[in-house]
PDB file of C-alpha atoms in Angstrom:
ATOM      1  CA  UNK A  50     -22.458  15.772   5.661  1.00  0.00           C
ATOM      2  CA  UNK A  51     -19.108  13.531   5.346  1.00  0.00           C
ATOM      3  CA  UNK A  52     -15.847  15.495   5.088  1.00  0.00           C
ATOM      4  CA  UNK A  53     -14.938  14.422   1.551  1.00  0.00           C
ATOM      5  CA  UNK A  54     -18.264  15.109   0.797  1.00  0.00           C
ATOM      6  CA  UNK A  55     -18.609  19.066   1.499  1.00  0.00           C
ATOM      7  CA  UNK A  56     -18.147  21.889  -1.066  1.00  0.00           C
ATOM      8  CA  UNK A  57     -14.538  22.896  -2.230  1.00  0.00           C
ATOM      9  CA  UNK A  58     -12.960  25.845  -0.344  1.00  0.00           C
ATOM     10  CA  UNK A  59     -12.779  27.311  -4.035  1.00  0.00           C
ATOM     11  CA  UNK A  60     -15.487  28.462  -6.668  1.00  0.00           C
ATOM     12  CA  UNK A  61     -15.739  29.333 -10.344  1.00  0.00           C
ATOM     13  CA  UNK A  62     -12.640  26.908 -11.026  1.00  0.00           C
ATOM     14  CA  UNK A  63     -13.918  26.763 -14.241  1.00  0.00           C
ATOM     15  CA  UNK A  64     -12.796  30.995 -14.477  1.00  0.00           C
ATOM     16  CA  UNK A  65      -9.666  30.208 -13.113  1.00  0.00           C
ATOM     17  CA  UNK A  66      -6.383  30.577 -15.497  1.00  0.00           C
ATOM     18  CA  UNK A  67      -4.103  27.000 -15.480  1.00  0.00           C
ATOM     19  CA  UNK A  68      -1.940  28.787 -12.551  1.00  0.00           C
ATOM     20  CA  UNK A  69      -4.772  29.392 -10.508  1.00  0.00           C
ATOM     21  CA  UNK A  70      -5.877  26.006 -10.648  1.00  0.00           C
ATOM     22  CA  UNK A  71      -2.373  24.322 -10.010  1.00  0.00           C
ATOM     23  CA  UNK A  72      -1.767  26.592  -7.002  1.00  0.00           C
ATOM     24  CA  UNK A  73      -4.926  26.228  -5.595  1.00  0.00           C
ATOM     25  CA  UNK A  74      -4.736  22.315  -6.001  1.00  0.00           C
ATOM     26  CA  UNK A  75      -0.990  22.195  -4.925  1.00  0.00           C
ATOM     27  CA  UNK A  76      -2.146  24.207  -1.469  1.00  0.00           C
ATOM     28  CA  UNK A  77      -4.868  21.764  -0.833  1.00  0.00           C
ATOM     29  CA  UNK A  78      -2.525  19.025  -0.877  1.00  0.00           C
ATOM     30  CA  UNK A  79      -0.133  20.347   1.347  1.00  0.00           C
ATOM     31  CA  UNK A  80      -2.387  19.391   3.933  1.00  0.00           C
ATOM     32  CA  UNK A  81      -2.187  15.731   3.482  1.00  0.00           C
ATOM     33  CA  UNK A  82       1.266  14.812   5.005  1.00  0.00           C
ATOM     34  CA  UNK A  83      -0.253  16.339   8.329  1.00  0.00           C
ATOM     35  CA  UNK A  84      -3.484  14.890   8.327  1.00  0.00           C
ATOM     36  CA  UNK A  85      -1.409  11.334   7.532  1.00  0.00           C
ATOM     37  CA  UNK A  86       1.009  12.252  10.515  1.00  0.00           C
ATOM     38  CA  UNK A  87      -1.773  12.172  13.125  1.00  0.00           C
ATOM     39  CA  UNK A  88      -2.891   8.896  11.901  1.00  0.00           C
ATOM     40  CA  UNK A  89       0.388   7.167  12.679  1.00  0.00           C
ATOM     41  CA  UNK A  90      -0.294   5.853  16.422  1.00  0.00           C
ATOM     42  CA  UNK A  91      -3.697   3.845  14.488  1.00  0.00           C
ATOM     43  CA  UNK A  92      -0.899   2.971  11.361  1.00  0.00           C
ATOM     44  CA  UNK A  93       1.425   1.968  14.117  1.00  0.00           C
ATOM     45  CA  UNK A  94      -1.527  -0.426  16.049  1.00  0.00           C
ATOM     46  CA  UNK A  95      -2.377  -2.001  12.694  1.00  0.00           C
ATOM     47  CA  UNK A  96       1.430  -2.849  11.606  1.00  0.00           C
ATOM     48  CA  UNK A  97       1.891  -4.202  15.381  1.00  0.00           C
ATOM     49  CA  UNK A  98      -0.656  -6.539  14.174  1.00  0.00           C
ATOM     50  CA  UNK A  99       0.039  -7.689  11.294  1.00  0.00           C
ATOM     51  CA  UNK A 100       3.307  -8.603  11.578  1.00  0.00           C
ATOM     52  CA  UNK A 101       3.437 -11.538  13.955  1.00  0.00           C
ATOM     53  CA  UNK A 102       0.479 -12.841  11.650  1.00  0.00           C
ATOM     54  CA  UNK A 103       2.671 -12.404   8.390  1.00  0.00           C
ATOM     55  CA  UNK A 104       5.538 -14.214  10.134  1.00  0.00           C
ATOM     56  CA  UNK A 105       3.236 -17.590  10.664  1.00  0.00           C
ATOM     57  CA  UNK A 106       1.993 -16.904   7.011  1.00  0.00           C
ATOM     58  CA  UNK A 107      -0.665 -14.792   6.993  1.00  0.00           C
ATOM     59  CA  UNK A 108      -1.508 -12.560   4.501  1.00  0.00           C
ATOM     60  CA  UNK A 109      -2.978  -8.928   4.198  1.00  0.00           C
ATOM     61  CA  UNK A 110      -5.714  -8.707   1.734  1.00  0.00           C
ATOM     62  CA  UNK A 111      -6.715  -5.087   0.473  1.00  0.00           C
ATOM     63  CA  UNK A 112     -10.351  -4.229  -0.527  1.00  0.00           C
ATOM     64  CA  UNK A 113     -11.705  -1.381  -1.736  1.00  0.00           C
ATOM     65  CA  UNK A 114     -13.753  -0.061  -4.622  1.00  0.00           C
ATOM     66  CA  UNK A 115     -12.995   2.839  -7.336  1.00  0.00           C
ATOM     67  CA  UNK A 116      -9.752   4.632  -7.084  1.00  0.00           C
ATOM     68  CA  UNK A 117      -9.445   2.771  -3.060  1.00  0.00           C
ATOM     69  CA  UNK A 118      -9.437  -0.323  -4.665  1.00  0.00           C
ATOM     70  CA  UNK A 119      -7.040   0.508  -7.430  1.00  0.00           C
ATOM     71  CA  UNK A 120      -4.826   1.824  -4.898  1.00  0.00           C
ATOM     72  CA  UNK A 121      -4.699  -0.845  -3.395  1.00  0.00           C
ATOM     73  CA  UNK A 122      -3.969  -3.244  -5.880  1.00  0.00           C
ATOM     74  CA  UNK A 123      -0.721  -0.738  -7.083  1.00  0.00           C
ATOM     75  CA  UNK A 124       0.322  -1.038  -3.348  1.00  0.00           C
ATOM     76  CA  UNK A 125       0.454  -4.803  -3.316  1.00  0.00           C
ATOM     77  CA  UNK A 126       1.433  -5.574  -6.754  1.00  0.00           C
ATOM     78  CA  UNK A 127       4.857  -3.502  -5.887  1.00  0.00           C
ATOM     79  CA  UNK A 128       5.539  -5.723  -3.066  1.00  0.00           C
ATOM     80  CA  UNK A 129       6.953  -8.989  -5.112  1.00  0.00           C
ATOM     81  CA  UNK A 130       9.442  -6.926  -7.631  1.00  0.00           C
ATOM     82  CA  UNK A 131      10.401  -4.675  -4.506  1.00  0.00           C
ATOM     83  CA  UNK A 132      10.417  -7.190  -1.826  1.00  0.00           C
ATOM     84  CA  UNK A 133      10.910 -10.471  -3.797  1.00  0.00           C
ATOM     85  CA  UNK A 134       7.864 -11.121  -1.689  1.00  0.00           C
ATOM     86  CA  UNK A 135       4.602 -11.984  -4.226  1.00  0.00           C
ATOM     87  CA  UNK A 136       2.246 -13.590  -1.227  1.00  0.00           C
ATOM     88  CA  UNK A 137       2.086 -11.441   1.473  1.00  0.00           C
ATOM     89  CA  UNK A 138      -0.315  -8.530   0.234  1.00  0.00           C
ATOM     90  CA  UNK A 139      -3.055  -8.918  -1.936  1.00  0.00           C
ATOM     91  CA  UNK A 140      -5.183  -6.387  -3.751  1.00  0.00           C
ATOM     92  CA  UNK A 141      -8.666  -6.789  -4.789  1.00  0.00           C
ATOM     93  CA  UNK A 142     -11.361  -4.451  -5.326  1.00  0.00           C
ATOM     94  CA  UNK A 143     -14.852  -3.997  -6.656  1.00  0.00           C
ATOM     95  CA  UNK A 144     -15.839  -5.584  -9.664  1.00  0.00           C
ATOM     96  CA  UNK A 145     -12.818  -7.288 -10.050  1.00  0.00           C
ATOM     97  CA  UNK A 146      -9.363  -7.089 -12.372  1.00  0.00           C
ATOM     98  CA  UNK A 147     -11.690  -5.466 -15.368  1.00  0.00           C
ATOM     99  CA  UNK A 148     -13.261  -2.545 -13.049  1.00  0.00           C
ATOM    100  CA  UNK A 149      -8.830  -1.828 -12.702  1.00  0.00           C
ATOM    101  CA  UNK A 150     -10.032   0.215 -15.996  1.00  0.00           C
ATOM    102  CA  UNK A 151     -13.571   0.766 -16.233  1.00  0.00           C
ATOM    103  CA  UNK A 152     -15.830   0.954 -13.730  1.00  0.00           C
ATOM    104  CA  UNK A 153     -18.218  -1.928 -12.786  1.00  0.00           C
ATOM    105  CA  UNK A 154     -21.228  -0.036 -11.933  1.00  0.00           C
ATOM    106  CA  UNK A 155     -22.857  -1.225  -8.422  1.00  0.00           C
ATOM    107  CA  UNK A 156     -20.125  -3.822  -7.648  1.00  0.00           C
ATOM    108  CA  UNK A 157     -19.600  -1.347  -4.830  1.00  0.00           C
ATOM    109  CA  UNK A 158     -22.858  -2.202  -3.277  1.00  0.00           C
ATOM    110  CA  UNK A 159     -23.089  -5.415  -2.627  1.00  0.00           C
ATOM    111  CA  UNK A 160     -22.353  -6.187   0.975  1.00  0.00           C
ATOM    112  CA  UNK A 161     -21.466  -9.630   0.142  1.00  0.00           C
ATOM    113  CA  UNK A 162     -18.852  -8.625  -2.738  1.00  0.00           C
ATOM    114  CA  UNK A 163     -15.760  -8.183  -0.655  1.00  0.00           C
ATOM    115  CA  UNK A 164     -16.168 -11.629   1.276  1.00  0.00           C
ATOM    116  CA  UNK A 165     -17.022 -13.604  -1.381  1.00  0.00           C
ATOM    117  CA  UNK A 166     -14.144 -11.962  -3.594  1.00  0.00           C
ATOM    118  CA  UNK A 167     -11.934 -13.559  -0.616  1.00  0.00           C
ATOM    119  CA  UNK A 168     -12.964 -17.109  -0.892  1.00  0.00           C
ATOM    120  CA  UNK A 169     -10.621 -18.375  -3.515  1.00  0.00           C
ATOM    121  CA  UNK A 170      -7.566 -17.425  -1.034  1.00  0.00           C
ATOM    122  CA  UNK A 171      -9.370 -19.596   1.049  1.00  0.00           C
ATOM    123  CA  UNK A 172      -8.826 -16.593   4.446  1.00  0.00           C
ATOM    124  CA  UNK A 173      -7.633 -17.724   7.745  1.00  0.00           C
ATOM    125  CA  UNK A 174      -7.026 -17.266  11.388  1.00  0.00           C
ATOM    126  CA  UNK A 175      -3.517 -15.361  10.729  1.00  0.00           C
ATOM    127  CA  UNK A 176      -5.069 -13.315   7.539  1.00  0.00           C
ATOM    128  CA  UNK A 177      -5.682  -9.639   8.123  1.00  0.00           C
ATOM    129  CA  UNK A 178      -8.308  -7.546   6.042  1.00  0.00           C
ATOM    130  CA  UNK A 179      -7.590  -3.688   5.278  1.00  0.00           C
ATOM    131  CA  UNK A 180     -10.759  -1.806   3.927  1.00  0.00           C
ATOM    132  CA  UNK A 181      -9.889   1.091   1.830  1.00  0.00           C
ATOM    133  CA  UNK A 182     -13.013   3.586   1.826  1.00  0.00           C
ATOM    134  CA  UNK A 183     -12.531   7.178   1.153  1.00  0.00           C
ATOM    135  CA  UNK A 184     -16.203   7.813   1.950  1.00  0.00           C
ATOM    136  CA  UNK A 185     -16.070   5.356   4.869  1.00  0.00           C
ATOM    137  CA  UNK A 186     -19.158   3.813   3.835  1.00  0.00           C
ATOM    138  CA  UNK A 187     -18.473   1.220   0.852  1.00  0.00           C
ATOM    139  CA  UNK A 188     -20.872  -1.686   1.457  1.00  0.00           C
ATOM    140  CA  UNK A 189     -18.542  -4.216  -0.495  1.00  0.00           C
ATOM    141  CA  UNK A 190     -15.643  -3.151   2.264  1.00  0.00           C
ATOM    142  CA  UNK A 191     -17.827  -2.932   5.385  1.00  0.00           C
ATOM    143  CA  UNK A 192     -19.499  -6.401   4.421  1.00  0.00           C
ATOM    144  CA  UNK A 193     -16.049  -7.827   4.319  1.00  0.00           C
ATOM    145  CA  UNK A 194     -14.813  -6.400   7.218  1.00  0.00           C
ATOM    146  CA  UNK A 195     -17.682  -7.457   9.496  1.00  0.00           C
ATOM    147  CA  UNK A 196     -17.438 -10.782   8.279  1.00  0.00           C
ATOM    148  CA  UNK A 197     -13.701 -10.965   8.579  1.00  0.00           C
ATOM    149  CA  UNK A 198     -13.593  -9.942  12.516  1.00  0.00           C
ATOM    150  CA  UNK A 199     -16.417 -12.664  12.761  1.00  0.00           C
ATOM    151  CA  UNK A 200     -14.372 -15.332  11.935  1.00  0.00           C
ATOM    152  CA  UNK A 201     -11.061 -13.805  14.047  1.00  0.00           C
ATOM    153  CA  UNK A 202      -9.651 -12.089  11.559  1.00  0.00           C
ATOM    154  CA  UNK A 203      -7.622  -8.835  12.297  1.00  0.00           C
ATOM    155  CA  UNK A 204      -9.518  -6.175  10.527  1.00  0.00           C
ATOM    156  CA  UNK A 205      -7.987  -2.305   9.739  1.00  0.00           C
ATOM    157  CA  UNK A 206      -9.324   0.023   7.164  1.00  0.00           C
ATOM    158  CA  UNK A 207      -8.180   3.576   5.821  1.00  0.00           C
ATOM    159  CA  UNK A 208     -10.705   6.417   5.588  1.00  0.00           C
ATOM    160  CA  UNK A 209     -11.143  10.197   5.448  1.00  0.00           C
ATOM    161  CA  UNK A 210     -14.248  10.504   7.058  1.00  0.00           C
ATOM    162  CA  UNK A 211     -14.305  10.382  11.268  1.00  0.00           C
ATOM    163  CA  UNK A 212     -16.977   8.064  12.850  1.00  0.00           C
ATOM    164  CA  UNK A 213     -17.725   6.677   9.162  1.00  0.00           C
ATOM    165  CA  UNK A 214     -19.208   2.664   9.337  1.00  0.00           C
ATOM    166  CA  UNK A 215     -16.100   1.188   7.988  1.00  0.00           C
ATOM    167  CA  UNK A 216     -14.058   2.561  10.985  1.00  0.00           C
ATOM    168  CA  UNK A 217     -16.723   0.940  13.052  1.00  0.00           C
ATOM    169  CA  UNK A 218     -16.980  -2.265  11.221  1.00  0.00           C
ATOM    170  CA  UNK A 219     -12.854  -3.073  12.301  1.00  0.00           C
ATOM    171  CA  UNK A 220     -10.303  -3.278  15.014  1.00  0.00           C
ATOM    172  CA  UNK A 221      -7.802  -1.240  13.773  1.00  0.00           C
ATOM    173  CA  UNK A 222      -9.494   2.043  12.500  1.00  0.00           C
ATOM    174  CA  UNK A 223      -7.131   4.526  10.256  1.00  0.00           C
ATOM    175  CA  UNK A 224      -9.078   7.589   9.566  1.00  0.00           C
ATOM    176  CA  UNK A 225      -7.039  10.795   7.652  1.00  0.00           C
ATOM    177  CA  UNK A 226      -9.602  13.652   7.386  1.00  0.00           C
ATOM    178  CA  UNK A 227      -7.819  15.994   4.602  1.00  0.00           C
ATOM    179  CA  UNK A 228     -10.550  18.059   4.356  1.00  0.00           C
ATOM    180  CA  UNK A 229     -12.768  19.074   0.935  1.00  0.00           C
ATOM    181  CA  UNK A 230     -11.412  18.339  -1.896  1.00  0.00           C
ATOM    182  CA  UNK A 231     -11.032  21.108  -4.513  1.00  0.00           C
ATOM    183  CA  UNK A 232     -13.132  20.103  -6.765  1.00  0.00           C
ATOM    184  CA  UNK A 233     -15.937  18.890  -4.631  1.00  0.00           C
ATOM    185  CA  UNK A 234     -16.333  15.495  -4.190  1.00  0.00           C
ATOM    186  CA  UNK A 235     -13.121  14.350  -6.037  1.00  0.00           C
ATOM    187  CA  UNK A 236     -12.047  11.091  -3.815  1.00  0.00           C
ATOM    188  CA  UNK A 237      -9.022  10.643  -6.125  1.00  0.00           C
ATOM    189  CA  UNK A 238      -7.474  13.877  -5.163  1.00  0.00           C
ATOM    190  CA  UNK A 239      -5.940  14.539  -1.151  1.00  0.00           C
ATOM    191  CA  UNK A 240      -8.250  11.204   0.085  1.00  0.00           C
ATOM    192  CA  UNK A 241      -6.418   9.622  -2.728  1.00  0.00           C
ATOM    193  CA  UNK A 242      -2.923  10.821  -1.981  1.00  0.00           C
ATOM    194  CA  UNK A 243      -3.437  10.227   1.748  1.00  0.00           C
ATOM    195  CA  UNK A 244      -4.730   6.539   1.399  1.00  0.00           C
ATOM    196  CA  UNK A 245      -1.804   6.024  -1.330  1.00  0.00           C
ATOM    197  CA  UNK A 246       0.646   7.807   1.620  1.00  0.00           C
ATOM    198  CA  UNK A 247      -0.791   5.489   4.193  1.00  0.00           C
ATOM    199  CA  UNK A 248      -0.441   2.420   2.293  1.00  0.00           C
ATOM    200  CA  UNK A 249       3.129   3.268   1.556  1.00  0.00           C
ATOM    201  CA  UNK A 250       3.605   3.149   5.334  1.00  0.00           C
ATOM    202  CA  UNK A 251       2.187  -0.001   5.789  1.00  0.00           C
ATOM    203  CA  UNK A 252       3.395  -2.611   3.352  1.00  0.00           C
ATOM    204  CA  UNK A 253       7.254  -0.919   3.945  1.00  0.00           C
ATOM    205  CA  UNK A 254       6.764  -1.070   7.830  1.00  0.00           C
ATOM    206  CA  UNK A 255       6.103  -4.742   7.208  1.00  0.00           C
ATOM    207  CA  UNK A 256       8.218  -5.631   5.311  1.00  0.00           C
ATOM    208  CA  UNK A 257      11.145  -4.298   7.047  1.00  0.00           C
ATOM    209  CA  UNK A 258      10.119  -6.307  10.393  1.00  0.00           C
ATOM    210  CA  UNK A 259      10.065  -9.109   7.886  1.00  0.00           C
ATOM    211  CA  UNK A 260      13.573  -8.795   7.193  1.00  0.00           C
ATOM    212  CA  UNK A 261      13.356  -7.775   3.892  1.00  0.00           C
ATOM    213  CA  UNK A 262      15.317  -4.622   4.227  1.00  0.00           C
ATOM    214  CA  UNK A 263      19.148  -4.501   5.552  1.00  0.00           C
ATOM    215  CA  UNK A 264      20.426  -1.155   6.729  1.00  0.00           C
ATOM    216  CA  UNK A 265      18.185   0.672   4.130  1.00  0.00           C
ATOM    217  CA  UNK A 266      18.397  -1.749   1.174  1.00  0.00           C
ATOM    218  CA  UNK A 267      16.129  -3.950  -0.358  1.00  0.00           C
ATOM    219  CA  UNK A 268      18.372  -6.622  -0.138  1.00  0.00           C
ATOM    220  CA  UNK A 269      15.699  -9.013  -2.044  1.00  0.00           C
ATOM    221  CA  UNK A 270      14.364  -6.835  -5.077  1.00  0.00           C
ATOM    222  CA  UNK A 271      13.846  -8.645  -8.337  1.00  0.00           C
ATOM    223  CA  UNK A 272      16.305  -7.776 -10.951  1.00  0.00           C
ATOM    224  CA  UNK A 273      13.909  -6.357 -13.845  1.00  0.00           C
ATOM    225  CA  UNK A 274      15.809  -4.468 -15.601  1.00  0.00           C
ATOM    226  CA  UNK A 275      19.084  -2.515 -16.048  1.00  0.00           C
ATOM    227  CA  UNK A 276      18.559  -0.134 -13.507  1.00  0.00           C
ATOM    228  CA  UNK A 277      17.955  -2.559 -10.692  1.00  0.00           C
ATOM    229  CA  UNK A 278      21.194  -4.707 -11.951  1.00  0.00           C
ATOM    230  CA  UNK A 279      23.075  -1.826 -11.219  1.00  0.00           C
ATOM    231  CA  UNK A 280      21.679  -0.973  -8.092  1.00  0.00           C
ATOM    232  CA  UNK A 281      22.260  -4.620  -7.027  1.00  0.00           C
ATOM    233  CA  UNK A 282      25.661  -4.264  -7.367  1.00  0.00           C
ATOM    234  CA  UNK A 283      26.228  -1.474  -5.775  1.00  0.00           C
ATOM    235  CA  UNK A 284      24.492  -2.897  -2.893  1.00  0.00           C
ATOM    236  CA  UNK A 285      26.814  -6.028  -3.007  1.00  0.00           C
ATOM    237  CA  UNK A 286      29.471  -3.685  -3.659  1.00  0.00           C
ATOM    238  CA  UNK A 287      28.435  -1.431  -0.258  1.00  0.00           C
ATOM    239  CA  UNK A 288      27.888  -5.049   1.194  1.00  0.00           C
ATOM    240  CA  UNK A 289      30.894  -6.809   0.950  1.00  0.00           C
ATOM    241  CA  UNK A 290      33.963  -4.412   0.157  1.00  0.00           C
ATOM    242  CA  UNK A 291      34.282  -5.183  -3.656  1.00  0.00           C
ATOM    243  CA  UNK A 292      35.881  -2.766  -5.400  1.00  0.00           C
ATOM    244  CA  UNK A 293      35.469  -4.696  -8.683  1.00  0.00           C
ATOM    245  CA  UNK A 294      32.214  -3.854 -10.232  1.00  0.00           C
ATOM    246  CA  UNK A 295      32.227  -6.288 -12.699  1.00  0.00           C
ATOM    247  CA  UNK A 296      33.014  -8.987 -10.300  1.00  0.00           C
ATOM    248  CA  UNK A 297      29.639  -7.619  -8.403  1.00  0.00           C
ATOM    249  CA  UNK A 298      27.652  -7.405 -11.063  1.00  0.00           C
ATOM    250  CA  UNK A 299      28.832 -11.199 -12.338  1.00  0.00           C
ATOM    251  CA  UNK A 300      28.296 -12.457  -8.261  1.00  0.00           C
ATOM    252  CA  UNK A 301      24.767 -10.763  -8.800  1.00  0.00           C
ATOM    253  CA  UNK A 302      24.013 -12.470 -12.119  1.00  0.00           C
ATOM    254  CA  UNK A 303      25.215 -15.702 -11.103  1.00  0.00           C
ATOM    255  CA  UNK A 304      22.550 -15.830  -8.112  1.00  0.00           C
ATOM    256  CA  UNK A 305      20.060 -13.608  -9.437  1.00  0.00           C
ATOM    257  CA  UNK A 306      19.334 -11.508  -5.650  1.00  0.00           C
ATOM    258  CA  UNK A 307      21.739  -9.586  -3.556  1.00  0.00           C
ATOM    259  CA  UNK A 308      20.644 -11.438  -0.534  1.00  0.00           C
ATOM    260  CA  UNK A 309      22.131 -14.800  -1.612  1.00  0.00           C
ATOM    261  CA  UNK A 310      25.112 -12.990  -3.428  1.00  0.00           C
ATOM    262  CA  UNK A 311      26.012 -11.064  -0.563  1.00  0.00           C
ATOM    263  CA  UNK A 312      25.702 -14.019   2.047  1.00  0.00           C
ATOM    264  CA  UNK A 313      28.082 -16.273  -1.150  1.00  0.00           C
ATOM    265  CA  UNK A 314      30.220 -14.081  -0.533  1.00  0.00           C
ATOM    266  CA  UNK A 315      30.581 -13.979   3.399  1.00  0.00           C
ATOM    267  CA  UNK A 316      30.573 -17.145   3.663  1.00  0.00           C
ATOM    268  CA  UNK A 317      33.542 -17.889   1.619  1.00  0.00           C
ATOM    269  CA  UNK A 318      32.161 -19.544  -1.438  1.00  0.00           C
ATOM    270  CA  UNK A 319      33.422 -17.377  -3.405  1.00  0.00           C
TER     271      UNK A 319
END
C-alpha cells in the first residue's frame, strides 16, 4: 500500500476534543520540514536544470491534478507580482481553470490530458515539465511526463510516495515521504504542505540565479499596492543612500520598479 495511502497513526478523531485534534495534526506536520530536507540533493538536480534552460527562454510548466494541481498554479501565479517575471512558470492542472474550484471528475485519468493541456504553449527543446502527484500515480501527470522526456524535454516531478510511476516516468525524481496523514488519506494535509514547501524552493532558487533577487531583495516586484510601495522604497532607500523618503518613494513612482529606480539613480540621471 502507498505511504499516503495507509491508516492515520490516530483513531476515533471523531471523540477527540478541538485540542486533541490540533495537537495531534500540528505533531504530524512537524515532520514535513525533515522529510523536505532529505529531498534537497533531487530539488538541487532539478534547479541545476532548469536554469540554463530558463536563461535561453524556456519555461517550467506545472501539472498536476486536485489540490497538486492547485498548488501549483498558486506557485506560479506568485512569480509575475513577486518577480516581475509572468512567463517563466506556468500552472495547469486537471480539468482546467474551472476544476481551480470544483472538481472535474476523471480529468485526472486521462493519460493524454496533461500533454494535450500543453499544446497551446506550443512546448520546446528548453521547456521543462514538473509533475505534481501526491499519490505518484496521476495518469494526466505521468502521460505528460513520458511524452515530455520523448521529445527532450527535462522532466522532474514531486511526490510522497517512493518508487511511485511518476518518479519513474522523469529525469529528475523529487519524492518527500511524510508519512500517513492524520486523517487517512487526506493528500491536502503534510503531502500538501511538503509539495507547497518544495515548490517554494524551486521557483525562488530560480529565480535568484535569474537575477531577480539582489542581496535578499526582490529588486523587480510589481508595485500592487501600498505595502509594496513602501517596501520599494525602502529598498531604494537601503540601495542608494537616500535619506529622503519621499524623494524614494517619488524615484519609485516615477519608474514604477526598484530595479530601474535604483540603477537611475547610480547612474547619475538623477
Amino acid at each position: 500500500m502507498r505511504t499516503t495511502e495507509q491508516s492515520s497513526h490516530y483513531d476515533n478523531l471523531d471523540k477527540m476534543s478541538v485540542g486533541e485534534i490540533l495537537r495531534g495534526i500540528n505533531s504530524e506536520d512537524k515532520c514535513v520540514p525533515a522529510a523536505v530536507e532529505k529531498a534537497i540533493p533531487q530539488i538541487e538536480k532539478l534547479v541545476e536544470g532548469i536554469v540554463p534552460r530558463a536563461e535561453k527562454g524556456g519555461r517550467v510548466f506545472y501539472l498536476g491534478a486536485g489540490t497538486s494541481g492547485r498548488l501549483g498554479i498558486v506557485d506560479a501565479s506568485e512569480i509575475l507580482p513577486t518577480y516581475g517575471c509572468g512567463d517563466v512558470f506556468v500552472g495547469m492542472m486537471a480539468g482546467g481553470d474551472g476544476a481551480i474550484r470544483t472538481a472535474v471528475e476523471g480529468a485526472e485519468d486521462e493519460p493524454e490530458g496533461g500533454w494535450n493541456d500543453l499544446q497551446p504553449y506550443h512546448p520546446g527543446i528548453n521547456d521543462t515539465v514538473v509533475g505534481i502527484a501526491a499519490s505518484g500515480t496521476t495518469p494526466y501527470v505521468i502521460g505528460a511526463l513520458k511524452e515530455a522526456r520523448s521529445r527532450g524535454m527535462l522532466t522532474g516531478c514531486i511526490t510522497c510516495n517512493e518508487g511511485s510511476p511518476v518518479a519513474a516516468a522523469c529525469e529528475c525524481p523529487i519524492e518527500v515521504v511524510v508519512g500517513p496523514e492524520f486523517v487517512t488519506g487526506s493528500t491536502r494535509m503534510k503531502a500538501g504542505t511538503a509539495q507547497k514547501l518544495v515548490l517554494n524552493m524551486i521557483s525562488t532558487s530560480v529565480m535568484i540565479r535569474l537575477g531577480h533577487v539582489k542581496g535578499n531583495k526582490m529588486l523587480d516586484m510589481q508595485l500592487t499596492n501600498i505595502k509594496l510601495v513602501d517596501r520599494g522604497t525602502r529598498m531604494i532607500m537601503s540601495e542608494t543612500g537616500i535619506t529622503d523618503y519621499g524623494r524614494a518613494k517619488e524615484l519609485l513612482l516615477r519608474y514604477g520598479h526598484v530595479r530601474e529606480a535604483v540603477d537611475a539613480f547610480k547612474s547619475g540621471k538623477e
